[in-house]
Short mmCIF file of C-alpha atoms in Angstrom, two decimals:
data_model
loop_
_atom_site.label_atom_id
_atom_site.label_comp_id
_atom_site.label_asym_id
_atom_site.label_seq_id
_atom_site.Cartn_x
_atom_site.Cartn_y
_atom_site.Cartn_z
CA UNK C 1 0.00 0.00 0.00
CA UNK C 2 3.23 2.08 0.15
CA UNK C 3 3.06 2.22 -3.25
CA UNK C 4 -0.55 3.26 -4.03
CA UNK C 5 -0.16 6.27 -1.35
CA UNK C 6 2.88 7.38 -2.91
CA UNK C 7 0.84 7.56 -6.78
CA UNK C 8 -1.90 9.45 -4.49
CA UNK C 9 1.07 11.87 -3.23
CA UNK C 10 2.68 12.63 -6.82
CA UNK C 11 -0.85 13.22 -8.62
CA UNK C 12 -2.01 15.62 -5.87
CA UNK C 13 1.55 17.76 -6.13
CA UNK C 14 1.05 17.47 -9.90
CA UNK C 15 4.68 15.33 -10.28
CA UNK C 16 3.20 13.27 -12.93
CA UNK C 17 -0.23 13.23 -14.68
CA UNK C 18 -2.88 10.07 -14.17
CA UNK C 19 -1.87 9.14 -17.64
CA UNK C 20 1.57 8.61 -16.56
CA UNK C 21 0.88 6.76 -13.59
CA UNK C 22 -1.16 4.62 -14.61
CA UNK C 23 1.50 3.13 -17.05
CA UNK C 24 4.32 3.62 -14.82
CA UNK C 25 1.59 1.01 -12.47
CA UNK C 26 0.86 -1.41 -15.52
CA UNK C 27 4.67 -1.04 -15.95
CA UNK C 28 6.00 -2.10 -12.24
CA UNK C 29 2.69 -4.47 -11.83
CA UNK C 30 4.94 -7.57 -13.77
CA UNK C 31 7.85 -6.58 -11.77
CA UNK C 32 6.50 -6.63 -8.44
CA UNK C 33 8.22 -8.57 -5.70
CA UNK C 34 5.01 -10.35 -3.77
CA UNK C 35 6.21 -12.47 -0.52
CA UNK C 36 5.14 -15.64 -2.03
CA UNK C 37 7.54 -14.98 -5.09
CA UNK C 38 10.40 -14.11 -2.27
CA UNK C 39 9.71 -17.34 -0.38
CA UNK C 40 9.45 -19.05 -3.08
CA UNK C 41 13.19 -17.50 -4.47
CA UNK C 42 14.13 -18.48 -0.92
CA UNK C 43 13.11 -21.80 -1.42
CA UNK C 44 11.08 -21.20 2.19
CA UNK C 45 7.72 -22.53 0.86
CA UNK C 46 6.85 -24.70 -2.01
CA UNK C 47 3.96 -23.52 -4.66
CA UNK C 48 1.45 -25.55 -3.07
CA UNK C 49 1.86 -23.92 0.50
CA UNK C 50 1.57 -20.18 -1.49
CA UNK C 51 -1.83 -21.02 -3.00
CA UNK C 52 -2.58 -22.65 0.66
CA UNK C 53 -1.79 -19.30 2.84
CA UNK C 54 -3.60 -17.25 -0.44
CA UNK C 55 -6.90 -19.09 -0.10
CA UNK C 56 -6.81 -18.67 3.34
CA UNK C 57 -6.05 -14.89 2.83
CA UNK C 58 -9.74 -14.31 1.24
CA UNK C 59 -11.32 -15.92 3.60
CA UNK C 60 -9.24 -14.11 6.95
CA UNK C 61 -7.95 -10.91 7.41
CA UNK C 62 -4.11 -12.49 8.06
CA UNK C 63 -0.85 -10.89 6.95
CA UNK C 64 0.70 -13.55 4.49
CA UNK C 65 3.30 -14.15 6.93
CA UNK C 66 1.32 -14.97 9.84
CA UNK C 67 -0.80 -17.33 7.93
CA UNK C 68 2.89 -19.33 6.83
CA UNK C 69 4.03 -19.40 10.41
CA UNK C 70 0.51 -20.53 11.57
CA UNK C 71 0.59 -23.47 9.57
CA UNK C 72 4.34 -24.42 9.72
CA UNK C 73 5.08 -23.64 6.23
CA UNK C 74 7.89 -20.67 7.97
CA UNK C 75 9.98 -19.44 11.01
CA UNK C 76 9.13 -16.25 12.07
CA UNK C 77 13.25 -15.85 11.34
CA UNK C 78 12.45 -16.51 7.22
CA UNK C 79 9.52 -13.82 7.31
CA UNK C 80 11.82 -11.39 9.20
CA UNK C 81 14.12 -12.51 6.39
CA UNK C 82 11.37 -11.90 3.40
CA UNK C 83 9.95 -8.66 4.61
CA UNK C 84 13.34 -7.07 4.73
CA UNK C 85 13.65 -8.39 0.70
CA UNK C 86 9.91 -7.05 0.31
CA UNK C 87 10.06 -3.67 2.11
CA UNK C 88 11.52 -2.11 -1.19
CA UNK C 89 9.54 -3.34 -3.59
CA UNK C 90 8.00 -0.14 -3.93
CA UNK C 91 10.65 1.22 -5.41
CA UNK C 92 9.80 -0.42 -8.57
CA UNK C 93 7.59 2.02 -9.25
CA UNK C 94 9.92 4.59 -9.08
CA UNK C 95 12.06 2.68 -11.61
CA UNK C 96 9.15 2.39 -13.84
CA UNK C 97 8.69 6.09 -13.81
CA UNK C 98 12.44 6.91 -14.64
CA UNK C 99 12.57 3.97 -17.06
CA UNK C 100 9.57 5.99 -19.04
CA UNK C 101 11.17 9.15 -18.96
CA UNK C 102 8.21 10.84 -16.73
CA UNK C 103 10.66 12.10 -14.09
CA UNK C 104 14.45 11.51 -13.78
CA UNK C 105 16.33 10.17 -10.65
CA UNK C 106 17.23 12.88 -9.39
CA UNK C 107 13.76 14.39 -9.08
CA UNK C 108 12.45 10.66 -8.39
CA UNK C 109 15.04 11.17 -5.18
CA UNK C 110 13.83 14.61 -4.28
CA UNK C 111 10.11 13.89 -4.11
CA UNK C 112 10.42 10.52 -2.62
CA UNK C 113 12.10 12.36 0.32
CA UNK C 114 9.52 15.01 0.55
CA UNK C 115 6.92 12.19 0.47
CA UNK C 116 8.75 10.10 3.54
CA UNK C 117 9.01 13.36 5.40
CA UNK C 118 5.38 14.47 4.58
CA UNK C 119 4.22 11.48 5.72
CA UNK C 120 6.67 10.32 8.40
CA UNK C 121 6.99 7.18 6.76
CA UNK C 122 10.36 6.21 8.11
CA UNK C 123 8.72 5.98 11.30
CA UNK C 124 6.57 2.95 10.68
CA UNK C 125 7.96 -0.20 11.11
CA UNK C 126 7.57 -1.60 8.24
CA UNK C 127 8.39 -5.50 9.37
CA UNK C 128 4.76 -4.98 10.59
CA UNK C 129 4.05 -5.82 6.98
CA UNK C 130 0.64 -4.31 6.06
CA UNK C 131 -2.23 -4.33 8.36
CA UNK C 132 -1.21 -1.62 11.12
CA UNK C 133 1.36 -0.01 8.28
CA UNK C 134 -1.74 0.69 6.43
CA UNK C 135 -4.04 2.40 8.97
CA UNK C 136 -1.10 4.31 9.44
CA UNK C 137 -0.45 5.40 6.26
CA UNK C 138 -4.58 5.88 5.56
CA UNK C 139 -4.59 8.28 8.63
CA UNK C 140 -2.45 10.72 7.34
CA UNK C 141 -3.82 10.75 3.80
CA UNK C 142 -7.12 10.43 4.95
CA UNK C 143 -9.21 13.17 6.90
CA UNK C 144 -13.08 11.69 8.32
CA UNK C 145 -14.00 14.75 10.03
CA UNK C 146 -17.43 14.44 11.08
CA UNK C 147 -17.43 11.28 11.69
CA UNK C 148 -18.83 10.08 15.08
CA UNK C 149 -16.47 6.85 15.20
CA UNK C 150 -13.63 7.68 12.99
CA UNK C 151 -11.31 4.84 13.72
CA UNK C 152 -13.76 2.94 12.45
CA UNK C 153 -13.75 4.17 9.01
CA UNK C 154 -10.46 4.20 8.86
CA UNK C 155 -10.18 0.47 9.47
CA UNK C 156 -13.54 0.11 7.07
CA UNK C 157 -11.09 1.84 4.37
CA UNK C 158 -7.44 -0.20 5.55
CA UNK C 159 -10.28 -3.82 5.33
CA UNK C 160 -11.42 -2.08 1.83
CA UNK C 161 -7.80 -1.52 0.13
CA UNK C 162 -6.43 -4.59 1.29
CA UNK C 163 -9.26 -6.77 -0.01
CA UNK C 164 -9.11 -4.31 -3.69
CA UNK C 165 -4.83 -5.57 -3.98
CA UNK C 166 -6.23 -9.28 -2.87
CA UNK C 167 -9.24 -9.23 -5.12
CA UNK C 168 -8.63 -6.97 -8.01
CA UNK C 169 -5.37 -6.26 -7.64
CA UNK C 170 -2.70 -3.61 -6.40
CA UNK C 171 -2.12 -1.32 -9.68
CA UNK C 172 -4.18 1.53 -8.08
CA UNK C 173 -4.21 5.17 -6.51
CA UNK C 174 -6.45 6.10 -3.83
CA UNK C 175 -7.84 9.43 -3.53
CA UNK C 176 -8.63 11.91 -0.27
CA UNK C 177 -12.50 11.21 0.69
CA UNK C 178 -14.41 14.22 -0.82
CA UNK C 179 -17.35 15.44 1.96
CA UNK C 180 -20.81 14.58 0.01
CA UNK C 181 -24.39 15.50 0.14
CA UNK C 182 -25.27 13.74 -2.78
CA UNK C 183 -23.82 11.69 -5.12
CA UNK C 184 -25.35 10.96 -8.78
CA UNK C 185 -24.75 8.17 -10.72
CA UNK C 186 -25.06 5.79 -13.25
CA UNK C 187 -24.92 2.87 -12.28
CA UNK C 188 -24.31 2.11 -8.47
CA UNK C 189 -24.92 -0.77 -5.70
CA UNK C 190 -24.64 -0.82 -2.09
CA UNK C 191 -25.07 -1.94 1.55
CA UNK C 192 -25.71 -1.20 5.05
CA UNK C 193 -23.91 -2.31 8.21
CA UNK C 194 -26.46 -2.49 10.96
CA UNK C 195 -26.30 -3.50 14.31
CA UNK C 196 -23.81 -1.82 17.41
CA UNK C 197 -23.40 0.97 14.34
CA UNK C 198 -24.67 1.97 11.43
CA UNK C 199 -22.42 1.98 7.97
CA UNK C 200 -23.63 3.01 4.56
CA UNK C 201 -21.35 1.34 1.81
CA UNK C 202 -21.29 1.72 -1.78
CA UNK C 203 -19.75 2.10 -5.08
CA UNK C 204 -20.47 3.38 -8.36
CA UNK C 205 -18.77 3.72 -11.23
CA UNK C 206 -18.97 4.54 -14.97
CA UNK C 207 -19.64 1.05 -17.38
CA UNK C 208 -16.48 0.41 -18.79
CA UNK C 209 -14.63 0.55 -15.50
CA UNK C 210 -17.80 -1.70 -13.56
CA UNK C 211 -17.09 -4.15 -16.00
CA UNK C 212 -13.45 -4.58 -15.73
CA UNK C 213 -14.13 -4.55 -12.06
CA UNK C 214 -16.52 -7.24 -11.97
CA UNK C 215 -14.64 -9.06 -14.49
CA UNK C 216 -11.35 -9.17 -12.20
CA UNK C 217 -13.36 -10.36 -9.12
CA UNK C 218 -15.12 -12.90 -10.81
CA UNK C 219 -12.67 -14.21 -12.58
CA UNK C 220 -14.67 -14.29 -15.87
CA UNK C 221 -15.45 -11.99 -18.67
CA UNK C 222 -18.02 -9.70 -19.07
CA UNK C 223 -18.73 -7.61 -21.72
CA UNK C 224 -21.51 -5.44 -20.77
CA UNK C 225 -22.95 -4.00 -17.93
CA UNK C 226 -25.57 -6.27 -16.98
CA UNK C 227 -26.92 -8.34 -13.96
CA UNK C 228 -23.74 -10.71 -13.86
CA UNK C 229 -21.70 -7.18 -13.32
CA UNK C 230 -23.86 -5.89 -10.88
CA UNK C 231 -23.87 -9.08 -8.99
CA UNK C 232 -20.32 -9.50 -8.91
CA UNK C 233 -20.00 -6.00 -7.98
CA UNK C 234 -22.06 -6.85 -4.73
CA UNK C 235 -20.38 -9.66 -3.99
CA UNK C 236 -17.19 -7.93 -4.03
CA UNK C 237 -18.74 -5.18 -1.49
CA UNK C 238 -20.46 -8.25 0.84
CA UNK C 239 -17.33 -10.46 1.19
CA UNK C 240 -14.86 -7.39 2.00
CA UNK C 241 -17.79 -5.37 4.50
CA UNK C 242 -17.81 -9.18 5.64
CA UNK C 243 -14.20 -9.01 6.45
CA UNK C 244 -14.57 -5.93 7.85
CA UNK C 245 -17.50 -7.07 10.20
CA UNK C 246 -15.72 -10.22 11.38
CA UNK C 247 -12.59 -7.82 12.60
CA UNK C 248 -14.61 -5.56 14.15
CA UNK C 249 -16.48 -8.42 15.93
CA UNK C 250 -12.39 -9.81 17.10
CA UNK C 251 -11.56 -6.42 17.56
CA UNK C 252 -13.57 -4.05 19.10
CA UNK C 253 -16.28 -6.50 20.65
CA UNK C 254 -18.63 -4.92 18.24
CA UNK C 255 -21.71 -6.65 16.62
CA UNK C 256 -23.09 -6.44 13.01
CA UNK C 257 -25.32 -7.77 10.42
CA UNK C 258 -25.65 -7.08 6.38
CA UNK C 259 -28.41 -6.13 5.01
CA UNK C 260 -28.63 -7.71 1.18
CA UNK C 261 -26.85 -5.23 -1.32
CA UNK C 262 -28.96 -3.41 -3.51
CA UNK C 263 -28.41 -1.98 -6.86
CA UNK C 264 -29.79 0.94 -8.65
CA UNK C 265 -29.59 3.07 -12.11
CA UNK C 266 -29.73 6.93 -12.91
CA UNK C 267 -30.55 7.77 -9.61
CA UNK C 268 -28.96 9.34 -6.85
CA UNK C 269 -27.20 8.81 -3.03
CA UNK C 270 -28.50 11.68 -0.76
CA UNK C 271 -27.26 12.09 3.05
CA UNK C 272 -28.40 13.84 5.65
CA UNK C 273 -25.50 12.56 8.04
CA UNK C 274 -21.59 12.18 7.16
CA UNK C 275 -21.23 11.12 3.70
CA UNK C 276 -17.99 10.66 1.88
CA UNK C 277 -16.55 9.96 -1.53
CA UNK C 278 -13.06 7.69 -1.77
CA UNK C 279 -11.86 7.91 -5.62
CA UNK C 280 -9.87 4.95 -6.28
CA UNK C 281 -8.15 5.27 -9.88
CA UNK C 282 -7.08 1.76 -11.13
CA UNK C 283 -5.06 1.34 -14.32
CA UNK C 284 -8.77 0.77 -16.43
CA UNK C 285 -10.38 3.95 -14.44
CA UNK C 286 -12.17 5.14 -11.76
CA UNK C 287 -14.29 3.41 -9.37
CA UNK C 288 -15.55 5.50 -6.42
CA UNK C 289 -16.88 4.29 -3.14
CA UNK C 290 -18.87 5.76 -1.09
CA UNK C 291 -18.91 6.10 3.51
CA UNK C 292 -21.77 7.32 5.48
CA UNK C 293 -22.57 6.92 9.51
CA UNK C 294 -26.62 7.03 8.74
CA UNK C 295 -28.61 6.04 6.04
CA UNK C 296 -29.20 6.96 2.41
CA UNK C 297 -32.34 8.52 0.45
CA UNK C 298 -32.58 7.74 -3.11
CA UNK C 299 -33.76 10.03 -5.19
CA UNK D 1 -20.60 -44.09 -2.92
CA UNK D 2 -21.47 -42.70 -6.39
CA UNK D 3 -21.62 -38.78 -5.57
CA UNK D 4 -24.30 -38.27 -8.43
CA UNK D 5 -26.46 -40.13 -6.44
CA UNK D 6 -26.44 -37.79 -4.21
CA UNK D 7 -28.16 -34.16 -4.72
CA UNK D 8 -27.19 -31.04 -3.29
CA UNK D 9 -29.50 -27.74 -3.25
CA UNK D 10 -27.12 -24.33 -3.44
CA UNK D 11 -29.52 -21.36 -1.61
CA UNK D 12 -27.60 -18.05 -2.47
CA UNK D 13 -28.87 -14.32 -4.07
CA UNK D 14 -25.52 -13.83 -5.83
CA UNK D 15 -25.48 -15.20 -9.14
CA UNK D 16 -21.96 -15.66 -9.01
CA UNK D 17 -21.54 -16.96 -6.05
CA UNK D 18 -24.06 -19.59 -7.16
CA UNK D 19 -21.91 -20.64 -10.57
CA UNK D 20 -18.51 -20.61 -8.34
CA UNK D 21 -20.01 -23.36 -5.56
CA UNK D 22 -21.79 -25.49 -8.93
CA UNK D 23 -18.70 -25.57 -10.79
CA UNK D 24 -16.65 -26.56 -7.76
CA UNK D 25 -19.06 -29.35 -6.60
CA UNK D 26 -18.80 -30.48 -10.16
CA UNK D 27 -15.24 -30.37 -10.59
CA UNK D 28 -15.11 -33.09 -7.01
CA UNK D 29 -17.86 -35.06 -8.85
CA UNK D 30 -21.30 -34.12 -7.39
CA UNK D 31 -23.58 -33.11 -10.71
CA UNK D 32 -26.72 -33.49 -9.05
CA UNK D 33 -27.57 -29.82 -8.46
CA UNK D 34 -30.28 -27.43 -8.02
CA UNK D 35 -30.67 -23.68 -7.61
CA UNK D 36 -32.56 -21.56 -4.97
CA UNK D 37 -32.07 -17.80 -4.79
CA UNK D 38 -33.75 -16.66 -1.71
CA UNK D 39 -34.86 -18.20 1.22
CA UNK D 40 -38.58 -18.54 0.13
CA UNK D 41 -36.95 -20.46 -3.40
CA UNK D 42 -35.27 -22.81 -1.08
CA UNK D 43 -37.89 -24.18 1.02
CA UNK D 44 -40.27 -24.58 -2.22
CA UNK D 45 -37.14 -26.36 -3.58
CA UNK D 46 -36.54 -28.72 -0.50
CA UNK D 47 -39.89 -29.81 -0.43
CA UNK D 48 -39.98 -31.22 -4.10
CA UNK D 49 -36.05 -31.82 -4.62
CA UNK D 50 -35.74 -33.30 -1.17
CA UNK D 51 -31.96 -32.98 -1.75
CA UNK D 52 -29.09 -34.58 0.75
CA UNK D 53 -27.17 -31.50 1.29
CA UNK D 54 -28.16 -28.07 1.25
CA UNK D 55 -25.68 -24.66 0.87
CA UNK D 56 -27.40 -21.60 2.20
CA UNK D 57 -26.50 -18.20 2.45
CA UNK D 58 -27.43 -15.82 5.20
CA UNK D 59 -27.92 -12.73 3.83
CA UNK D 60 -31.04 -12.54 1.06
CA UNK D 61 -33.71 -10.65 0.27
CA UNK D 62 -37.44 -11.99 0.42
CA UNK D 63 -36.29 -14.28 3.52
CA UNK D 64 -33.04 -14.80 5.41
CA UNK D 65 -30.96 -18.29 5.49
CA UNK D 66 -31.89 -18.39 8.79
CA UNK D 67 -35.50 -18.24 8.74
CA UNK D 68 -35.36 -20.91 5.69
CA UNK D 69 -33.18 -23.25 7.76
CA UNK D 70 -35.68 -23.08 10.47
CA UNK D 71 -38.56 -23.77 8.29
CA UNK D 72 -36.95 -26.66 5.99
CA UNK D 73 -35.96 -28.43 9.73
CA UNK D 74 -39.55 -27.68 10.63
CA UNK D 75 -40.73 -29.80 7.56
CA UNK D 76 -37.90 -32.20 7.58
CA UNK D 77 -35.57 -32.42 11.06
CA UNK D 78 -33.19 -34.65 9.40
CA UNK D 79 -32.22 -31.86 6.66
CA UNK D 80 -28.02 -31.11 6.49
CA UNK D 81 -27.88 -27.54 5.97
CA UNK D 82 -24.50 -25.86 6.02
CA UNK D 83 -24.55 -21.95 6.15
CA UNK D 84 -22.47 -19.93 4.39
CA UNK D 85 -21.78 -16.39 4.95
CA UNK D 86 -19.63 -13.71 4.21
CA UNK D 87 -19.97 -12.35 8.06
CA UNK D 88 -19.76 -14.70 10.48
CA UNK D 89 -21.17 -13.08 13.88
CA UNK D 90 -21.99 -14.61 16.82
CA UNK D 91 -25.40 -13.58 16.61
CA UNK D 92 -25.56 -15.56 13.41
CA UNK D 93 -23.79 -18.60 15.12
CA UNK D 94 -26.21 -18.99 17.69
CA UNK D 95 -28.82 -18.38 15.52
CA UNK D 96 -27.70 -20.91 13.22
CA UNK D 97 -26.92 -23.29 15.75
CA UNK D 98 -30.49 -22.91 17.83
CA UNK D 99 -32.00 -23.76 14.55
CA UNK D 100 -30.17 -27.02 13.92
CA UNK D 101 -27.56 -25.72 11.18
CA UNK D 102 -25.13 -29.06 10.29
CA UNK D 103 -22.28 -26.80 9.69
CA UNK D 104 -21.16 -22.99 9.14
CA UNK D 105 -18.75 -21.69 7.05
CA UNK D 106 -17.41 -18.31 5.78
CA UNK D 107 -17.39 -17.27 2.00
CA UNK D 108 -15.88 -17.47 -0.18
CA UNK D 109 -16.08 -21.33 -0.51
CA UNK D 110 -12.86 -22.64 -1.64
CA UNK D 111 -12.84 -26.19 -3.45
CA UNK D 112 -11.05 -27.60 -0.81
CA UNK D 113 -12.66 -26.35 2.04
CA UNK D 114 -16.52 -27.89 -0.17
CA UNK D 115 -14.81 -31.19 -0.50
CA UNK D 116 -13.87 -31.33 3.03
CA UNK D 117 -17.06 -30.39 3.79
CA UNK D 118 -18.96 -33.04 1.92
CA UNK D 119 -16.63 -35.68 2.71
CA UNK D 120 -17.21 -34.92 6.50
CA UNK D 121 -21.29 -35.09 5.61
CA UNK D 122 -22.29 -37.28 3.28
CA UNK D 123 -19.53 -40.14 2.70
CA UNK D 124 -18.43 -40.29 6.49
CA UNK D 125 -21.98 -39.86 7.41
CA UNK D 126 -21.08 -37.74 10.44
#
């Protein structure tokens, strides 16, 4: 998530354009250095094992690492070992947007320095791998203000990213929540999270981008936006606000239901609580989500 | 045991997550499959599919998983229901449990966790 927070940091200083990004993304997304790869490089774990500790990964909200040890398949010495290989990975990005000519090294070197003392990023551990890295790094991009439980959303949004680089996959650039009243759209689903509090989730999104979305989760191939789209689009939404649910539950002792997402056309989100907007640009466009602490009126 | 002997009813609103569970259970060699997608569907189903193993998920519109398993053990006590949800609360558990749920597991439903599943409640008869 390093990574994606660093695009967010050199789009909103205007260092490089979306355009540019995006490829320098599609560019490093081949190149990437995942911990299974390393492990497997290591020869710490054998094939099998990785797509063991990955299935388990979309069904619990483990660090990779954790899962390996769990089950015998590593020391915690060999993960100490991998996340020190890992913790530069990023980087690869920054070689991808020197390698295209977008910025040169030296500037590459300037900004990433700005960015690390913007966000104090030297400060967090980073053998902590992602899950408390991330709420971290979401806090100080991220401003909820108006929101009654904020901590809260900002786990909702570290559960949300993490299950978008496990799902769909990690060549994307978050955005700062934009305060809503309303929100039109297109083509949009959602769902509420009832119960010790109340959660309005959704997302909507232009075709195109819905139906590379749903085609990515799914694992199939869709070609227009119809009911297979929308449905994988709420299944996405229902497994990861399930994820989030179940850590809450661990947690924070907290207890919550789902209602059964809903999905609407050419209408529009209106709030008379907290609403925000997250923007997340992927490599194929835009797909933006939407947080509220009461419920919606659709209008 | 021939596993297209047996049947299996999958209860679930999401189309996809309906295709994922039928192609897994055919890939481990049960065939025999029908489709509910609410909890009113299912119990219709049951009653004229009388099927050995029944998937259902939780969250639906129309009428829960819950309230279906509790009317389909109503009409047959003997039914093997597993539940499958994305959220897994304890409020759901005990729920689930109070209304005689075989089994509960969380989406999504990995081949290997079905097969484990199955073996556990149909060929070992547990």
């Amino acid at each position: 998530m390093y990574t994606q927070f660093f695009g967010n940091y050199l789009i909103n200083n205007n260092l490089l354009t979306l355009e540019q990004l995006n490829i320098a993304l599609l560019a490093q997304k081949n190149t990437r250095l995942k911990l299974g790869i390393l492990a497997i490089d290591n020869g710490f774990m054998t094939e099998a094992q990785i797509n063991e500790v990955h299935e388990t990964q979309t069904r619990e909200d483990k660090r990779f690492g954790d899962i390996a040890v769990s089950k015998g398949f590593l020391t915690e010495a060999q993960v100490t070992h991998l996340l020190k290989a890992q913790k530069n990975a990023y980087l690869l990005l920054g070689q991808a947007i020197v390698d295209n000519g977008f910025m040169t090294m030296a500037d590459f070197e300037k900004h990433l320095n700005e960015y690390k003392e913007t966000t104090r990023i030297e400060t967090i551990d980073f053998s902590n791998e992602q899950n408390d890295f991330l709420e971290e790094v979401v806090k100080r991009f991220f401003s909820f203000e108006g929101f009654k439980s904020s901590d809260m959303f900002f786990e909702y949004v570290a559960v949300l990213f993490r299950n978008l680089v496990r799902f769909i996959g990690s060549d994307f650039t978050p955005f700062a929540p934009i305060k809503i009243e309303t929100v039109p759209f297109s083509s949009a689903i959602s769902q509420a999270i009832e119960g010790d509090e109340y959660i309005f989730t959704g997302a909507h999104g232009a075709d195109d981008q819905l139906i590379t979305f749903a085609s990515l989760f799914a694992g199939e191939t869709y070609s227009n936006n119809d009911e297979y789209v929308k449905d994988a689009m709420s299944e996405f939404l229902n497994l990861s606000n399930g994820i989030f649910c179940i850590n809450m539950s661990n947690q924070s002792n907290l207890d919550f239901d789902l209602t059964p997402p809903s999905i609407y056309e050419d209408k529009s989100f209106n709030f008379d609580c907290t609403a925000y907007l997250i923007p997340v640009e992927f490599t194929f466009g835009r797909i933006n989500f939407v947080l509220a602490d009461g419920p919606v009126s659709i209008s | 045991m021939d596993t297209n002997d047996l049947k299996i009813m999958i209860c679930d609103d999401s189309i996809l997550a309906r295709k994922k569970l039928a192609e897994n259970l055919s890939s481990i060699g049960f065939s025999n499959i029908c489709e509910a997608k609410n909890g009113i569907e299912a119990i219709d189903l049951y009653k004229t599919e009388k099927p050995n193993l029944v998937f259902m998920d939780i969250t639906m519109p129309e009428k829960s998983g819950i309230e279906a398993l509790s009317e389909i053990k109503e009409f047959d006590k003997n039914a093997k229901i597993i539940m499958a949800s994305s959220i897994i609360s304890q409020k759901h558990l005990k729920s689930a449990i109070e209304a005689g749920a075989y089994d509960f597991l969380q989406k999504p439903l990995s081949k290997e966790l079905i097969e484990k599943t199955l073996k556990k409640a149909l060929i070992k008869g547990e």
